[in-house]
Amino acid sequence: MQKPAECTTILVGKDATIDGSTMIARSEDGGSTIIPEAFITVNPEDQPKHYQSVISKQKIDDEDLLPNPMRYTSAPDASGKHGVWAAAGINEATVAMTATETITTNSRIQGIDPLLEEGGLGEEDFVTLTLPYIKSAREGVKRLGYLVEKYGTYEMNGSAFADHDEVWYIETIGGHHWAARRIPDDAYVAAPNRLNIDFFDFKDEENFMCSSDLLDLIEKYHLNPDYQGYNLRHIFGSSTIKDAHYNNPRAWYIHRYFDPEWEGTPADQDQPFITYAKKKISPEDIKFLESSHYQDTPYDVYSTTNTDAEKKLFRPIGINRNFETHILQIRNDVPEGLAGVQWLAFGPNTFNVFVPFYTNVTTTPASFQTGPKFDLSKIFWVNKLNAQLGDTNYKVYSALEQAFEEKTMAKLRKIENETDEAAKNLTGKDLQEKLEEANQKMADLTYKASVDLTGEMVETGHGLMKLKYDLLD
């Protein structure tokens, strides 16, 4: 069983962020079945020495599982039933990876290099086979590209890498091809479930990479519909009615948030891949967008002034199928040992908060090590419960959530600031223990605040229940 085509990716270069960090973010969404997500550290002794995919049964040659793997954080599926699905993490070389954004394709490339029907790698495998072995974002692109060329893939996917200086986005093309682009330092990217890379310069090897025969393939099979240049979305992607309703509106809303004068419509098929904000971007901006449902537009499902048809017209970013969302931040204003931060939230983003976990650690808080069964000692299930309660009367409960999120985020920021100062001269085990202590403190604070939110929602909703009777009624 594979996950449906979900997720929304946001990438930000270091000159476009509020603090000079690089940030790569993605919501990991699923389908109608709840998919519990966890947060763990994979230490070198835990990295597999032999590997076989669960879904495709693809075996990896042992020589491709390089010796001396690095420690890395991971946000895997809690059950492990369909494989690891590590999703996102930062390794001990302070390199970040998120995988994957399911993307679109067309029959022209599928008729030349079809997706594999047997074997191959996919979202289940990419982080586990890539992140522990790379020391830069550029290396990440090359290694993932190598794996796709050697073993092939059964799905179209986009992945992103970041280090202190660079952000890269790579997309698989057909069964064995790929292309990647470096995000300019002063730019951001909004990438929904479509093939996203547009302009591509095959001569600029500093900012563009691809499988060696990609240009020859385009020319040989007459794949380019444009008179001039190369637009990979036009060549390999789609431009369908589904894109107009499912994908493009999400990018439109993000662009509209970062630039109020943004022109275009939600269904616009040619929104650019590389874009520039009118202000510097913070983690709080990304949290709002990953939680958004077209607020202040006619398409908000929670609005009381629009029609049912308008509410159902476009797929929102924040949705009941958000199961895990992250911002992988590589900071440039702190010592190296403090640089990696994995902002993490479980459950639907309309009723949760992002926690800025340090990644230079060997273990993670127990409340974030989710199990597959409903368990209110785990933050995943508390957040899921709050979102389902909140959805019953958003107008009432959203005010409680907003206060919860602002107060909790401020307290988490305070812990982070205090830890940065206290740990700036620490190294080695002393540093890791300090960061693990801070992570535990943030997890405990978040869990308590989330349970308190549950209590406030129950108390507020008590008088709103329809099943009631009073002599004064």
mmCIF file with all atom_site columns, C-alpha atoms in Angstrom, residues 274-432:
data_model
loop_
_atom_site.group_PDB
_atom_site.id
_atom_site.type_symbol
_atom_site.label_atom_id
_atom_site.label_alt_id
_atom_site.label_comp_id
_atom_site.label_asym_id
_atom_site.label_entity_id
_atom_site.label_seq_id
_atom_site.pdbx_PDB_ins_code
_atom_site.Cartn_x
_atom_site.Cartn_y
_atom_site.Cartn_z
_atom_site.occupancy
_atom_site.B_iso_or_equiv
_atom_site.pdbx_formal_charge
_atom_site.auth_seq_id
_atom_site.auth_comp_id
_atom_site.auth_asym_id
_atom_site.auth_atom_id
_atom_site.pdbx_PDB_model_num
ATOM 1   C CA . ILE A 1 274 ? 11.437  30.377 -8.321 1.00 0.00 ? 274 ILE A CA 1
ATOM 2   C CA . THR A 1 275 ? 9.726   33.266 -6.504 1.00 0.00 ? 275 THR A CA 1
ATOM 3   C CA . TYR A 1 276 ? 10.647  36.218 -4.302 1.00 0.00 ? 276 TYR A CA 1
ATOM 4   C CA . ALA A 1 277 ? 8.893   37.424 -1.140 1.00 0.00 ? 277 ALA A CA 1
ATOM 5   C CA . LYS A 1 278 ? 8.279   41.049 -0.165 1.00 0.00 ? 278 LYS A CA 1
ATOM 6   C CA . LYS A 1 279 ? 9.580   40.320 3.348  1.00 0.00 ? 279 LYS A CA 1
ATOM 7   C CA . LYS A 1 280 ? 12.031  37.948 5.016  1.00 0.00 ? 280 LYS A CA 1
ATOM 8   C CA . ILE A 1 281 ? 10.523  34.585 5.902  1.00 0.00 ? 281 ILE A CA 1
ATOM 9   C CA . SER A 1 282 ? 10.303  33.109 9.421  1.00 0.00 ? 282 SER A CA 1
ATOM 10  C CA . PRO A 1 283 ? 9.348   29.644 10.710 1.00 0.00 ? 283 PRO A CA 1
ATOM 11  C CA . GLU A 1 284 ? 6.103   31.235 11.941 1.00 0.00 ? 284 GLU A CA 1
ATOM 12  C CA . ASP A 1 285 ? 5.278   32.236 8.353  1.00 0.00 ? 285 ASP A CA 1
ATOM 13  C CA . ILE A 1 286 ? 5.766   28.675 7.184  1.00 0.00 ? 286 ILE A CA 1
ATOM 14  C CA . LYS A 1 287 ? 3.655   27.349 10.063 1.00 0.00 ? 287 LYS A CA 1
ATOM 15  C CA . PHE A 1 288 ? 0.785   29.654 9.103  1.00 0.00 ? 288 PHE A CA 1
ATOM 16  C CA . LEU A 1 289 ? 0.956   28.573 5.476  1.00 0.00 ? 289 LEU A CA 1
ATOM 17  C CA . GLU A 1 290 ? 1.169   24.861 6.234  1.00 0.00 ? 290 GLU A CA 1
ATOM 18  C CA . SER A 1 291 ? -1.927  25.344 8.439  1.00 0.00 ? 291 SER A CA 1
ATOM 19  C CA . SER A 1 292 ? -3.825  27.490 5.962  1.00 0.00 ? 292 SER A CA 1
ATOM 20  C CA . HIS A 1 293 ? -7.189  26.832 4.336  1.00 0.00 ? 293 HIS A CA 1
ATOM 21  C CA . TYR A 1 294 ? -7.589  29.912 2.117  1.00 0.00 ? 294 TYR A CA 1
ATOM 22  C CA . GLN A 1 295 ? -8.458  32.316 4.933  1.00 0.00 ? 295 GLN A CA 1
ATOM 23  C CA . ASP A 1 296 ? -9.852  35.662 3.739  1.00 0.00 ? 296 ASP A CA 1
ATOM 24  C CA . THR A 1 297 ? -10.806 34.208 0.355  1.00 0.00 ? 297 THR A CA 1
ATOM 25  C CA . PRO A 1 298 ? -14.093 32.759 -0.942 1.00 0.00 ? 298 PRO A CA 1
ATOM 26  C CA . TYR A 1 299 ? -12.567 29.266 -0.809 1.00 0.00 ? 299 TYR A CA 1
ATOM 27  C CA . ASP A 1 300 ? -12.176 28.836 2.972  1.00 0.00 ? 300 ASP A CA 1
ATOM 28  C CA . VAL A 1 301 ? -13.999 25.693 4.100  1.00 0.00 ? 301 VAL A CA 1
ATOM 29  C CA . TYR A 1 302 ? -14.569 27.278 7.529  1.00 0.00 ? 302 TYR A CA 1
ATOM 30  C CA . SER A 1 303 ? -16.011 30.540 6.186  1.00 0.00 ? 303 SER A CA 1
ATOM 31  C CA . THR A 1 304 ? -19.645 31.379 6.932  1.00 0.00 ? 304 THR A CA 1
ATOM 32  C CA . THR A 1 305 ? -20.089 33.850 4.053  1.00 0.00 ? 305 THR A CA 1
ATOM 33  C CA . ASN A 1 306 ? -19.395 31.634 1.026  1.00 0.00 ? 306 ASN A CA 1
ATOM 34  C CA . THR A 1 307 ? -21.260 28.828 -0.710 1.00 0.00 ? 307 THR A CA 1
ATOM 35  C CA . ASP A 1 308 ? -20.787 25.093 -0.289 1.00 0.00 ? 308 ASP A CA 1
ATOM 36  C CA . ALA A 1 309 ? -19.551 24.939 -3.883 1.00 0.00 ? 309 ALA A CA 1
ATOM 37  C CA . GLU A 1 310 ? -16.854 27.546 -3.201 1.00 0.00 ? 310 GLU A CA 1
ATOM 38  C CA . LYS A 1 311 ? -15.725 25.671 -0.078 1.00 0.00 ? 311 LYS A CA 1
ATOM 39  C CA . LYS A 1 312 ? -15.184 22.505 -2.098 1.00 0.00 ? 312 LYS A CA 1
ATOM 40  C CA . LEU A 1 313 ? -13.556 24.116 -5.140 1.00 0.00 ? 313 LEU A CA 1
ATOM 41  C CA . PHE A 1 314 ? -9.872  23.828 -4.146 1.00 0.00 ? 314 PHE A CA 1
ATOM 42  C CA . ARG A 1 315 ? -7.810  21.510 -1.933 1.00 0.00 ? 315 ARG A CA 1
ATOM 43  C CA . PRO A 1 316 ? -6.391  23.496 1.040  1.00 0.00 ? 316 PRO A CA 1
ATOM 44  C CA . ILE A 1 317 ? -2.869  23.159 2.492  1.00 0.00 ? 317 ILE A CA 1
ATOM 45  C CA . GLY A 1 318 ? -3.929  22.585 6.098  1.00 0.00 ? 318 GLY A CA 1
ATOM 46  C CA . ILE A 1 319 ? -6.189  19.543 5.937  1.00 0.00 ? 319 ILE A CA 1
ATOM 47  C CA . ASN A 1 320 ? -7.406  16.688 8.122  1.00 0.00 ? 320 ASN A CA 1
ATOM 48  C CA . ARG A 1 321 ? -4.890  14.440 6.347  1.00 0.00 ? 321 ARG A CA 1
ATOM 49  C CA . ASN A 1 322 ? -1.849  16.359 7.693  1.00 0.00 ? 322 ASN A CA 1
ATOM 50  C CA . PHE A 1 323 ? -0.131  13.709 9.822  1.00 0.00 ? 323 PHE A CA 1
ATOM 51  C CA . GLU A 1 324 ? 3.376   15.165 10.187 1.00 0.00 ? 324 GLU A CA 1
ATOM 52  C CA . THR A 1 325 ? 4.830   18.525 9.162  1.00 0.00 ? 325 THR A CA 1
ATOM 53  C CA . HIS A 1 326 ? 8.381   19.769 9.529  1.00 0.00 ? 326 HIS A CA 1
ATOM 54  C CA . ILE A 1 327 ? 10.687  22.696 8.913  1.00 0.00 ? 327 ILE A CA 1
ATOM 55  C CA . LEU A 1 328 ? 14.333  21.646 8.635  1.00 0.00 ? 328 LEU A CA 1
ATOM 56  C CA . GLN A 1 329 ? 16.351  24.710 9.579  1.00 0.00 ? 329 GLN A CA 1
ATOM 57  C CA . ILE A 1 330 ? 20.135  25.041 9.252  1.00 0.00 ? 330 ILE A CA 1
ATOM 58  C CA . ARG A 1 331 ? 21.157  28.122 11.217 1.00 0.00 ? 331 ARG A CA 1
ATOM 59  C CA . ASN A 1 332 ? 24.171  30.320 10.467 1.00 0.00 ? 332 ASN A CA 1
ATOM 60  C CA . ASP A 1 333 ? 24.160  32.526 13.587 1.00 0.00 ? 333 ASP A CA 1
ATOM 61  C CA . VAL A 1 334 ? 25.035  29.849 16.183 1.00 0.00 ? 334 VAL A CA 1
ATOM 62  C CA . PRO A 1 335 ? 27.907  27.373 16.680 1.00 0.00 ? 335 PRO A CA 1
ATOM 63  C CA . GLU A 1 336 ? 27.887  24.306 14.435 1.00 0.00 ? 336 GLU A CA 1
ATOM 64  C CA . GLY A 1 337 ? 26.661  21.953 17.141 1.00 0.00 ? 337 GLY A CA 1
ATOM 65  C CA . LEU A 1 338 ? 23.506  24.038 17.585 1.00 0.00 ? 338 LEU A CA 1
ATOM 66  C CA . ALA A 1 339 ? 22.825  24.731 13.914 1.00 0.00 ? 339 ALA A CA 1
ATOM 67  C CA . GLY A 1 340 ? 20.369  21.953 13.040 1.00 0.00 ? 340 GLY A CA 1
ATOM 68  C CA . VAL A 1 341 ? 16.759  22.418 14.177 1.00 0.00 ? 341 VAL A CA 1
ATOM 69  C CA . GLN A 1 342 ? 13.866  20.176 13.152 1.00 0.00 ? 342 GLN A CA 1
ATOM 70  C CA . TRP A 1 343 ? 10.648  22.091 13.754 1.00 0.00 ? 343 TRP A CA 1
ATOM 71  C CA . LEU A 1 344 ? 8.057   19.341 14.087 1.00 0.00 ? 344 LEU A CA 1
ATOM 72  C CA . ALA A 1 345 ? 4.275   19.130 14.381 1.00 0.00 ? 345 ALA A CA 1
ATOM 73  C CA . PHE A 1 346 ? 2.004   16.083 14.373 1.00 0.00 ? 346 PHE A CA 1
ATOM 74  C CA . GLY A 1 347 ? -1.604  15.925 13.190 1.00 0.00 ? 347 GLY A CA 1
ATOM 75  C CA . PRO A 1 348 ? -3.704  18.482 11.281 1.00 0.00 ? 348 PRO A CA 1
ATOM 76  C CA . ASN A 1 349 ? -1.872  21.804 11.295 1.00 0.00 ? 349 ASN A CA 1
ATOM 77  C CA . THR A 1 350 ? -4.947  23.864 12.156 1.00 0.00 ? 350 THR A CA 1
ATOM 78  C CA . PHE A 1 351 ? -4.739  22.597 15.749 1.00 0.00 ? 351 PHE A CA 1
ATOM 79  C CA . ASN A 1 352 ? -1.079  22.024 16.614 1.00 0.00 ? 352 ASN A CA 1
ATOM 80  C CA . VAL A 1 353 ? 2.201   23.844 17.239 1.00 0.00 ? 353 VAL A CA 1
ATOM 81  C CA . PHE A 1 354 ? 5.692   23.426 15.770 1.00 0.00 ? 354 PHE A CA 1
ATOM 82  C CA . VAL A 1 355 ? 8.407   22.396 18.238 1.00 0.00 ? 355 VAL A CA 1
ATOM 83  C CA . PRO A 1 356 ? 12.016  23.474 17.436 1.00 0.00 ? 356 PRO A CA 1
ATOM 84  C CA . PHE A 1 357 ? 13.906  20.288 18.316 1.00 0.00 ? 357 PHE A CA 1
ATOM 85  C CA . TYR A 1 358 ? 17.698  20.309 18.246 1.00 0.00 ? 358 TYR A CA 1
ATOM 86  C CA . THR A 1 359 ? 18.998  17.503 16.001 1.00 0.00 ? 359 THR A CA 1
ATOM 87  C CA . ASN A 1 360 ? 22.509  17.075 17.454 1.00 0.00 ? 360 ASN A CA 1
ATOM 88  C CA . VAL A 1 361 ? 21.121  14.426 19.827 1.00 0.00 ? 361 VAL A CA 1
ATOM 89  C CA . THR A 1 362 ? 21.165  10.653 20.238 1.00 0.00 ? 362 THR A CA 1
ATOM 90  C CA . THR A 1 363 ? 17.580  10.217 21.467 1.00 0.00 ? 363 THR A CA 1
ATOM 91  C CA . THR A 1 364 ? 14.192  11.965 21.316 1.00 0.00 ? 364 THR A CA 1
ATOM 92  C CA . PRO A 1 365 ? 11.421  12.617 23.890 1.00 0.00 ? 365 PRO A CA 1
ATOM 93  C CA . ALA A 1 366 ? 9.128   9.655  24.565 1.00 0.00 ? 366 ALA A CA 1
ATOM 94  C CA . SER A 1 367 ? 5.929   11.634 23.924 1.00 0.00 ? 367 SER A CA 1
ATOM 95  C CA . PHE A 1 368 ? 7.059   12.100 20.302 1.00 0.00 ? 368 PHE A CA 1
ATOM 96  C CA . GLN A 1 369 ? 7.994   8.436  19.813 1.00 0.00 ? 369 GLN A CA 1
ATOM 97  C CA . THR A 1 370 ? 4.487   7.592  18.660 1.00 0.00 ? 370 THR A CA 1
ATOM 98  C CA . GLY A 1 371 ? 3.051   4.091  18.651 1.00 0.00 ? 371 GLY A CA 1
ATOM 99  C CA . PRO A 1 372 ? 0.576   2.807  16.056 1.00 0.00 ? 372 PRO A CA 1
ATOM 100 C CA . LYS A 1 373 ? -2.395  2.601  18.461 1.00 0.00 ? 373 LYS A CA 1
ATOM 101 C CA . PHE A 1 374 ? -4.463  5.413  19.971 1.00 0.00 ? 374 PHE A CA 1
ATOM 102 C CA . ASP A 1 375 ? -2.576  6.576  23.057 1.00 0.00 ? 375 ASP A CA 1
ATOM 103 C CA . LEU A 1 376 ? -3.157  9.947  24.708 1.00 0.00 ? 376 LEU A CA 1
ATOM 104 C CA . SER A 1 377 ? 0.300   9.859  26.302 1.00 0.00 ? 377 SER A CA 1
ATOM 105 C CA . LYS A 1 378 ? 1.627   10.600 22.781 1.00 0.00 ? 378 LYS A CA 1
ATOM 106 C CA . ILE A 1 379 ? 1.386   14.071 21.307 1.00 0.00 ? 379 ILE A CA 1
ATOM 107 C CA . PHE A 1 380 ? 0.330   12.758 17.878 1.00 0.00 ? 380 PHE A CA 1
ATOM 108 C CA . TRP A 1 381 ? -2.934  11.425 19.264 1.00 0.00 ? 381 TRP A CA 1
ATOM 109 C CA . VAL A 1 382 ? -3.606  14.502 21.428 1.00 0.00 ? 382 VAL A CA 1
ATOM 110 C CA . ASN A 1 383 ? -3.205  16.744 18.372 1.00 0.00 ? 383 ASN A CA 1
ATOM 111 C CA . LYS A 1 384 ? -5.429  14.480 16.278 1.00 0.00 ? 384 LYS A CA 1
ATOM 112 C CA . LEU A 1 385 ? -8.130  14.577 18.959 1.00 0.00 ? 385 LEU A CA 1
ATOM 113 C CA . ASN A 1 386 ? -7.936  18.371 19.238 1.00 0.00 ? 386 ASN A CA 1
ATOM 114 C CA . ALA A 1 387 ? -8.233  18.793 15.481 1.00 0.00 ? 387 ALA A CA 1
ATOM 115 C CA . GLN A 1 388 ? -11.312 16.578 15.291 1.00 0.00 ? 388 GLN A CA 1
ATOM 116 C CA . LEU A 1 389 ? -12.960 18.435 18.176 1.00 0.00 ? 389 LEU A CA 1
ATOM 117 C CA . GLY A 1 390 ? -12.013 21.785 16.665 1.00 0.00 ? 390 GLY A CA 1
ATOM 118 C CA . ASP A 1 391 ? -13.439 20.871 13.294 1.00 0.00 ? 391 ASP A CA 1
ATOM 119 C CA . THR A 1 392 ? -16.933 20.532 14.789 1.00 0.00 ? 392 THR A CA 1
ATOM 120 C CA . ASN A 1 393 ? -17.163 24.288 15.472 1.00 0.00 ? 393 ASN A CA 1
ATOM 121 C CA . TYR A 1 394 ? -14.135 26.099 14.073 1.00 0.00 ? 394 TYR A CA 1
ATOM 122 C CA . LYS A 1 395 ? -15.530 29.561 14.786 1.00 0.00 ? 395 LYS A CA 1
ATOM 123 C CA . VAL A 1 396 ? -15.597 28.800 18.522 1.00 0.00 ? 396 VAL A CA 1
ATOM 124 C CA . TYR A 1 397 ? -12.522 26.611 18.927 1.00 0.00 ? 397 TYR A CA 1
ATOM 125 C CA . SER A 1 398 ? -10.120 28.455 16.589 1.00 0.00 ? 398 SER A CA 1
ATOM 126 C CA . ALA A 1 399 ? -9.773  31.328 19.053 1.00 0.00 ? 399 ALA A CA 1
ATOM 127 C CA . LEU A 1 400 ? -8.654  28.869 21.720 1.00 0.00 ? 400 LEU A CA 1
ATOM 128 C CA . GLU A 1 401 ? -6.171  27.290 19.300 1.00 0.00 ? 401 GLU A CA 1
ATOM 129 C CA . GLN A 1 402 ? -4.729  30.631 18.250 1.00 0.00 ? 402 GLN A CA 1
ATOM 130 C CA . ALA A 1 403 ? -4.063  31.626 21.876 1.00 0.00 ? 403 ALA A CA 1
ATOM 131 C CA . PHE A 1 404 ? -2.586  28.176 22.574 1.00 0.00 ? 404 PHE A CA 1
ATOM 132 C CA . GLU A 1 405 ? -0.277  28.346 19.570 1.00 0.00 ? 405 GLU A CA 1
ATOM 133 C CA . GLU A 1 406 ? 0.994   31.886 20.212 1.00 0.00 ? 406 GLU A CA 1
ATOM 134 C CA . LYS A 1 407 ? 1.654   31.302 23.931 1.00 0.00 ? 407 LYS A CA 1
ATOM 135 C CA . THR A 1 408 ? 3.256   27.901 23.394 1.00 0.00 ? 408 THR A CA 1
ATOM 136 C CA . MET A 1 409 ? 5.440   29.095 20.530 1.00 0.00 ? 409 MET A CA 1
ATOM 137 C CA . ALA A 1 410 ? 6.691   32.001 22.653 1.00 0.00 ? 410 ALA A CA 1
ATOM 138 C CA . LYS A 1 411 ? 7.631   29.648 25.497 1.00 0.00 ? 411 LYS A CA 1
ATOM 139 C CA . LEU A 1 412 ? 9.361   27.274 23.066 1.00 0.00 ? 412 LEU A CA 1
ATOM 140 C CA . ARG A 1 413 ? 11.296  30.178 21.566 1.00 0.00 ? 413 ARG A CA 1
ATOM 141 C CA . LYS A 1 414 ? 12.367  31.191 25.078 1.00 0.00 ? 414 LYS A CA 1
ATOM 142 C CA . ILE A 1 415 ? 13.728  27.706 25.802 1.00 0.00 ? 415 ILE A CA 1
ATOM 143 C CA . GLU A 1 416 ? 15.573  27.725 22.479 1.00 0.00 ? 416 GLU A CA 1
ATOM 144 C CA . ASN A 1 417 ? 17.105  31.166 23.120 1.00 0.00 ? 417 ASN A CA 1
ATOM 145 C CA . GLU A 1 418 ? 18.184  30.190 26.636 1.00 0.00 ? 418 GLU A CA 1
ATOM 146 C CA . THR A 1 419 ? 19.669  26.921 25.412 1.00 0.00 ? 419 THR A CA 1
ATOM 147 C CA . ASP A 1 420 ? 21.573  28.616 22.588 1.00 0.00 ? 420 ASP A CA 1
ATOM 148 C CA . GLU A 1 421 ? 23.200  30.892 25.145 1.00 0.00 ? 421 GLU A CA 1
ATOM 149 C CA . ALA A 1 422 ? 23.873  28.205 27.747 1.00 0.00 ? 422 ALA A CA 1
ATOM 150 C CA . ALA A 1 423 ? 25.269  25.680 25.266 1.00 0.00 ? 423 ALA A CA 1
ATOM 151 C CA . LYS A 1 424 ? 27.299  27.915 22.948 1.00 0.00 ? 424 LYS A CA 1
ATOM 152 C CA . ASN A 1 425 ? 30.646  26.881 24.496 1.00 0.00 ? 425 ASN A CA 1
ATOM 153 C CA . LEU A 1 426 ? 29.815  23.199 25.012 1.00 0.00 ? 426 LEU A CA 1
ATOM 154 C CA . THR A 1 427 ? 31.033  20.379 22.787 1.00 0.00 ? 427 THR A CA 1
ATOM 155 C CA . GLY A 1 428 ? 30.738  16.623 22.439 1.00 0.00 ? 428 GLY A CA 1
ATOM 156 C CA . LYS A 1 429 ? 28.688  14.657 24.938 1.00 0.00 ? 429 LYS A CA 1
ATOM 157 C CA . ASP A 1 430 ? 28.178  17.677 27.220 1.00 0.00 ? 430 ASP A CA 1
ATOM 158 C CA . LEU A 1 431 ? 26.550  19.544 24.345 1.00 0.00 ? 431 LEU A CA 1
ATOM 159 C CA . GLN A 1 432 ? 24.338  16.609 23.317 1.00 0.00 ? 432 GLN A CA 1
#
